[in-house]
Coordinates of C-alpha atoms in Angstrom, one line a residue:
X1 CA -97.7 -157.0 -65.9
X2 CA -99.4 -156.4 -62.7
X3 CA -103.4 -156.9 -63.3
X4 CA -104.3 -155.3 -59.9
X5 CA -102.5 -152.2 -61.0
X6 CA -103.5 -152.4 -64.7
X7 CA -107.2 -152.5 -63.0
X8 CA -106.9 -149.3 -60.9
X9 CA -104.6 -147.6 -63.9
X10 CA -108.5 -148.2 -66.2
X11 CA -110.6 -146.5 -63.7
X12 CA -108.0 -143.7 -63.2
X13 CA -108.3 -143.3 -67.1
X14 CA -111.8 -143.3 -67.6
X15 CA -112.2 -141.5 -64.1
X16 CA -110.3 -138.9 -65.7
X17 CA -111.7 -138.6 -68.4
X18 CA -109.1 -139.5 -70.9
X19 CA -110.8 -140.5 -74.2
X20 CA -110.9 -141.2 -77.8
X21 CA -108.2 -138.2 -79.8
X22 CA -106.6 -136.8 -77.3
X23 CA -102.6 -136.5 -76.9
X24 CA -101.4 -137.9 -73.7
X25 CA -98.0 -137.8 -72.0
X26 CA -96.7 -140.4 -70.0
X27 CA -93.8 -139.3 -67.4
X28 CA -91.9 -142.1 -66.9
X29 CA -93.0 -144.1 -69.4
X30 CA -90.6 -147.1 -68.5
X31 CA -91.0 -150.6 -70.3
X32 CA -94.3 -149.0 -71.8
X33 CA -97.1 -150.8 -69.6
X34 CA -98.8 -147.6 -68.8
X35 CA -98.3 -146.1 -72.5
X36 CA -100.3 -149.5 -73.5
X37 CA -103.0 -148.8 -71.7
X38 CA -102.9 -144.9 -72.9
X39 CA -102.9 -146.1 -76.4
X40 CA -105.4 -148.0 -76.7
X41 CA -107.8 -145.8 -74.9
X42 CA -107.5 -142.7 -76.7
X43 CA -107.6 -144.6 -80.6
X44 CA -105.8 -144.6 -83.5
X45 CA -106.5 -140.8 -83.8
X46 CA -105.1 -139.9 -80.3
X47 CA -101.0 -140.1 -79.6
X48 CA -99.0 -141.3 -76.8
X49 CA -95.7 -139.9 -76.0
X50 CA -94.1 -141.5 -73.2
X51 CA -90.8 -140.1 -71.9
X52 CA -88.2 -141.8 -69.8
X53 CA -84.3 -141.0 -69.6
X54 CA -83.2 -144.7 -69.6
X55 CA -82.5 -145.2 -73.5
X56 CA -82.1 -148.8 -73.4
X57 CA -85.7 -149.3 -71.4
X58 CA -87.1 -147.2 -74.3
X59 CA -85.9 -149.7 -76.7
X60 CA -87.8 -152.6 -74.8
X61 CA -90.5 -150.3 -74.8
X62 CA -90.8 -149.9 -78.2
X63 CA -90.7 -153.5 -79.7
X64 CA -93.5 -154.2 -76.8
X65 CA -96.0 -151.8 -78.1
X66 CA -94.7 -152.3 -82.0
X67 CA -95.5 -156.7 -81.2
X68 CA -99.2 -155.3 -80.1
X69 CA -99.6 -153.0 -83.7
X70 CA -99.8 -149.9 -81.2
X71 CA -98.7 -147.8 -84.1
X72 CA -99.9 -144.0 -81.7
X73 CA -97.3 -144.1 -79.5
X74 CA -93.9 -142.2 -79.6
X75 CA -91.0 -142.7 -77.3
X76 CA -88.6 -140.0 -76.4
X77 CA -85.2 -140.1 -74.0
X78 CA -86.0 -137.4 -71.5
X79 CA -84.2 -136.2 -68.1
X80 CA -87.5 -135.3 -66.0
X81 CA -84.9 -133.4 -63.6
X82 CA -84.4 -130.8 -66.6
X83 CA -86.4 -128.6 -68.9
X84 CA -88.2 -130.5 -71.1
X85 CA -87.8 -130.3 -75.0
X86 CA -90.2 -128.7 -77.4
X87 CA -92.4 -131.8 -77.1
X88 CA -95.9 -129.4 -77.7
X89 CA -98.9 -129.0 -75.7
X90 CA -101.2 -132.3 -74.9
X91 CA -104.5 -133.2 -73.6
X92 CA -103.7 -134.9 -70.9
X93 CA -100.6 -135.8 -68.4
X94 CA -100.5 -139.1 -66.4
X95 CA -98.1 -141.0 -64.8
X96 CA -97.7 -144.0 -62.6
X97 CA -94.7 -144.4 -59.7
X98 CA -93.0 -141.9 -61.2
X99 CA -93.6 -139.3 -58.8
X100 CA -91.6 -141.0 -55.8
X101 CA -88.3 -141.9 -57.0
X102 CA -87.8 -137.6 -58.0
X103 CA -85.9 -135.3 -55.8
X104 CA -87.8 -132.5 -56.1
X105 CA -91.7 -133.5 -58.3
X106 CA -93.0 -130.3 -57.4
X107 CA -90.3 -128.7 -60.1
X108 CA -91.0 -131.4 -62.7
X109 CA -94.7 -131.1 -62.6
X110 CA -94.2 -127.5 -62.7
X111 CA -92.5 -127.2 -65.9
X112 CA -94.7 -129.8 -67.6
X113 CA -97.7 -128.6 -66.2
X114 CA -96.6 -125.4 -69.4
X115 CA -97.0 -128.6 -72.1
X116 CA -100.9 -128.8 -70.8
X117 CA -103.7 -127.0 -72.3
X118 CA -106.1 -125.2 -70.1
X119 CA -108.3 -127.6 -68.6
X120 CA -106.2 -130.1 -69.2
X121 CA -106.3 -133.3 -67.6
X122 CA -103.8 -134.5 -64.6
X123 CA -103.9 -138.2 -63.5
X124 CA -101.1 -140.2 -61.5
X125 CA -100.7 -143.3 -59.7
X126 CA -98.6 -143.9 -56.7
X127 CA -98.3 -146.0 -53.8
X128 CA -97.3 -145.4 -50.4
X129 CA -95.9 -147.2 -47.2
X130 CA -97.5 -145.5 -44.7
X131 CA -99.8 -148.3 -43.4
X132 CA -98.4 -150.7 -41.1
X133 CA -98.8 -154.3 -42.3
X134 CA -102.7 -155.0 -41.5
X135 CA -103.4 -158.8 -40.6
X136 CA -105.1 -160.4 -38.4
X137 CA -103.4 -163.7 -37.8
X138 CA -99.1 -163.3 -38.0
X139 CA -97.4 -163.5 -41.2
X140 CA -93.9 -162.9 -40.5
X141 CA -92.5 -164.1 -43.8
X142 CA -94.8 -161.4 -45.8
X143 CA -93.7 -158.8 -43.2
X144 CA -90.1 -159.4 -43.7
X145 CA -90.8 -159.7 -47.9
X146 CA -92.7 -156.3 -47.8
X147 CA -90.2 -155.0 -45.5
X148 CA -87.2 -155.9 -47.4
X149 CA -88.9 -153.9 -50.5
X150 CA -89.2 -150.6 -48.7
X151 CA -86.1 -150.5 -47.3
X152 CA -84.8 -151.1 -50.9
X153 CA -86.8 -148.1 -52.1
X154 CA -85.8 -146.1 -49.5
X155 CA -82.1 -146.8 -49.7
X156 CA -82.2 -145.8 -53.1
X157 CA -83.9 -142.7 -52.3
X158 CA -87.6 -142.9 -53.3
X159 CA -90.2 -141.0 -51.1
X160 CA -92.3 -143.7 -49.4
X161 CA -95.4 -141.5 -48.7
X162 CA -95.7 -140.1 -52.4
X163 CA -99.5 -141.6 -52.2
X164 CA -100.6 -139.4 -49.4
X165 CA -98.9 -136.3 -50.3
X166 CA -100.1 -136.4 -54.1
X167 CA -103.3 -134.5 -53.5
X168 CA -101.9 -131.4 -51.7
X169 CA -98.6 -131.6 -54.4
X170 CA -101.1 -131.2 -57.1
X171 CA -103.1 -128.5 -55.6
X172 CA -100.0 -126.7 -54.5
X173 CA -99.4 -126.3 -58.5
X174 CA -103.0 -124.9 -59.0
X175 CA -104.3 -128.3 -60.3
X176 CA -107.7 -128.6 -59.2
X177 CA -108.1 -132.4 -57.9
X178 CA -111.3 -133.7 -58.7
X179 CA -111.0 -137.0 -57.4
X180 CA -108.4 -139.3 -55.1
X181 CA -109.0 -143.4 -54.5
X182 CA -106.9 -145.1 -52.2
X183 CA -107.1 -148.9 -52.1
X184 CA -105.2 -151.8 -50.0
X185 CA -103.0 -153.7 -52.0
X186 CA -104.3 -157.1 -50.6
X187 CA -102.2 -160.5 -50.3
X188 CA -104.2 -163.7 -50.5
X189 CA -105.4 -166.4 -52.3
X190 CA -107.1 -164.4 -54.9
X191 CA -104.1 -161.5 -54.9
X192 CA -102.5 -161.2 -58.9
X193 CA -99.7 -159.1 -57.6
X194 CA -97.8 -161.7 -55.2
X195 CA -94.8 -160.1 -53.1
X196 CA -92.9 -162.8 -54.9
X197 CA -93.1 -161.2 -58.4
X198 CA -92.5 -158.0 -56.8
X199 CA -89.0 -159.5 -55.3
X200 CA -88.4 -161.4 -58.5
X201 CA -88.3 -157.9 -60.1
X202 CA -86.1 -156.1 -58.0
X203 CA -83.9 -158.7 -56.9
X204 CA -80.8 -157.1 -57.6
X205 CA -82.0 -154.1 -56.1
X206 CA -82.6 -155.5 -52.5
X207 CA -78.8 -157.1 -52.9
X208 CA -77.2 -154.4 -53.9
X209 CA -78.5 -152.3 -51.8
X210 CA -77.9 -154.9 -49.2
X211 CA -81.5 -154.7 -48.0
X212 CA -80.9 -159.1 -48.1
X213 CA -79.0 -161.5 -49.9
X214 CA -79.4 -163.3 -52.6
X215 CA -79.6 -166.6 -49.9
X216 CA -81.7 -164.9 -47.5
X217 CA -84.2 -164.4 -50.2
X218 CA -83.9 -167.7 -51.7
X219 CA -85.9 -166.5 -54.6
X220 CA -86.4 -169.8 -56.0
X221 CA -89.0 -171.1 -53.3
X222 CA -90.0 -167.7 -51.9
X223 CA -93.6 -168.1 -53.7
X224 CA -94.2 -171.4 -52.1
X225 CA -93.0 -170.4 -48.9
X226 CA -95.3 -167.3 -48.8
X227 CA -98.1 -168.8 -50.2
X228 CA -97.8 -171.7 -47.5
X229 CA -97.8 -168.7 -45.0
X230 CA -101.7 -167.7 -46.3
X231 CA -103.2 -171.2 -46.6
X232 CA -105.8 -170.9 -44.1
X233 CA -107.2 -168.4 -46.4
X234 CA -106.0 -165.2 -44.5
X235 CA -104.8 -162.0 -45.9
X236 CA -102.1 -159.8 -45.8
X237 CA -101.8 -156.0 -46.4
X238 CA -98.8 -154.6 -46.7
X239 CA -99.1 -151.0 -48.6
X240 CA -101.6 -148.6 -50.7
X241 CA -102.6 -147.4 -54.4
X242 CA -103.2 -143.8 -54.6
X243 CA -105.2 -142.7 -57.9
X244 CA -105.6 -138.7 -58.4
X245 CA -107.1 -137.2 -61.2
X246 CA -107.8 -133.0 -62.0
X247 CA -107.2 -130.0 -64.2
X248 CA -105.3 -127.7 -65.2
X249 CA -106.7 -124.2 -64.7

């Protein structure tokens, strides 16, 4: 679990106005982190459903939530590229990096945009590649790290500039956007979302989309390396969060 994100994933929630009750679908849902957070912010008398079309990550995801007695949330196996099923109407629709690994997100949002009641509430999280690593002093090692992690995306198809292009997707679809944050995803001594978990993560990914190999990354002492790299107390910023929140009218 990545604490920076989990900390801009609260204020999009309360920004949003999600609360206490309400029905929330997550798009996307993955290994569950996001449906978490969902759960426990609308109550034991709200639901989360949280769709994904990868059966097996479902499965994780339910014996994650089940181990933290989050009994209001329901997982369902769902293509986002098709029509959804009869899944009902909801309160709210959120998602986070979802958005940028679809073909086509104006389609998607489109049709689920039907399974949200009037006024209801529109909230993603995405980040985006469009700044160019900011530093002062060099740091080649997180430059290479961050690069290799883009270049994995992008090989496998994901649009790197989802976070800019989220506020005029949403209002293309008639969602009114009431509010966007952007913030630098900041490597340091205080950062809690190292470029080494990141890589530890997708590992696989950068090899076999041979972005690097497996000795090129040398996974093993890529932390210490990289935090050698900032131990004059300088900083590193490689990317951006984008939060948007709005309605349905």
């Amino acid at each position: 679990m990545i604490e920076d994100e989990n900390y801009l994933t609260n204020r999009l929630i309360k920004n949003a106005g999600i609360s206490e009750g309400m029905r929330v679908l997550d798009l996307g849902c993955g290994k569950g982190d996001l449906s978490s957070i969902l759960a426990k912010a609308v109550g034991p008398w709200g639901e989360v459903v949280g769709i994904d079309r990868n059966r097996n990550i479902l499965e994780m995801a339910k014996h994650r939530l089940a181990s933290q007695n989050l009994s209001n949330v329901n997982f369902l196996s769902v293509d986002l590229s098709g029509p959804l099923p009869d899944i009902g109407m909801f309160d709210a629709i959120v998602g986070r990096r979802v958005l940028m690994y679809l073909s086509n997100p104006g389609d998607m949002l489109r049709n689920v945009l039907g399974h949200l009641k009037n006024s209801g509430i529109v909230a993603f999280q995405e980040v985006d590649s469009m700044v160019s690593p900011i530093q002062v002093l060099p740091h080649p090692l997180h430059e290479q790290v961050n690069k290799w992690i883009w270049d994995t995306l992008d090989m496998e198809g994901a649009n790197l500039n989802m976070g800019f292009a989220l506020p005029s997707l949403l209002k293309q679809l008639g969602v009114v956007v009431d509010g966007v944050k952007a913030e630098a995803n900041v490597q340091g001594p205080q950062s809690e979302a190292p470029l080494a978990t990141v890589v530890r993560a997708i590992l696989h990914r950068i090899v076999d989309q041979n972005v690097a190999s497996y000795e090129e990354v040398d996974v093993q002492t890529l932390e210490a390396r990289l935090n050698r790299e900032l131990s004059d107390g300088s900083v590193f910023i490689g990317d951006m969060s984008f939060a948007v929140w709005g309605r349905k009218v």
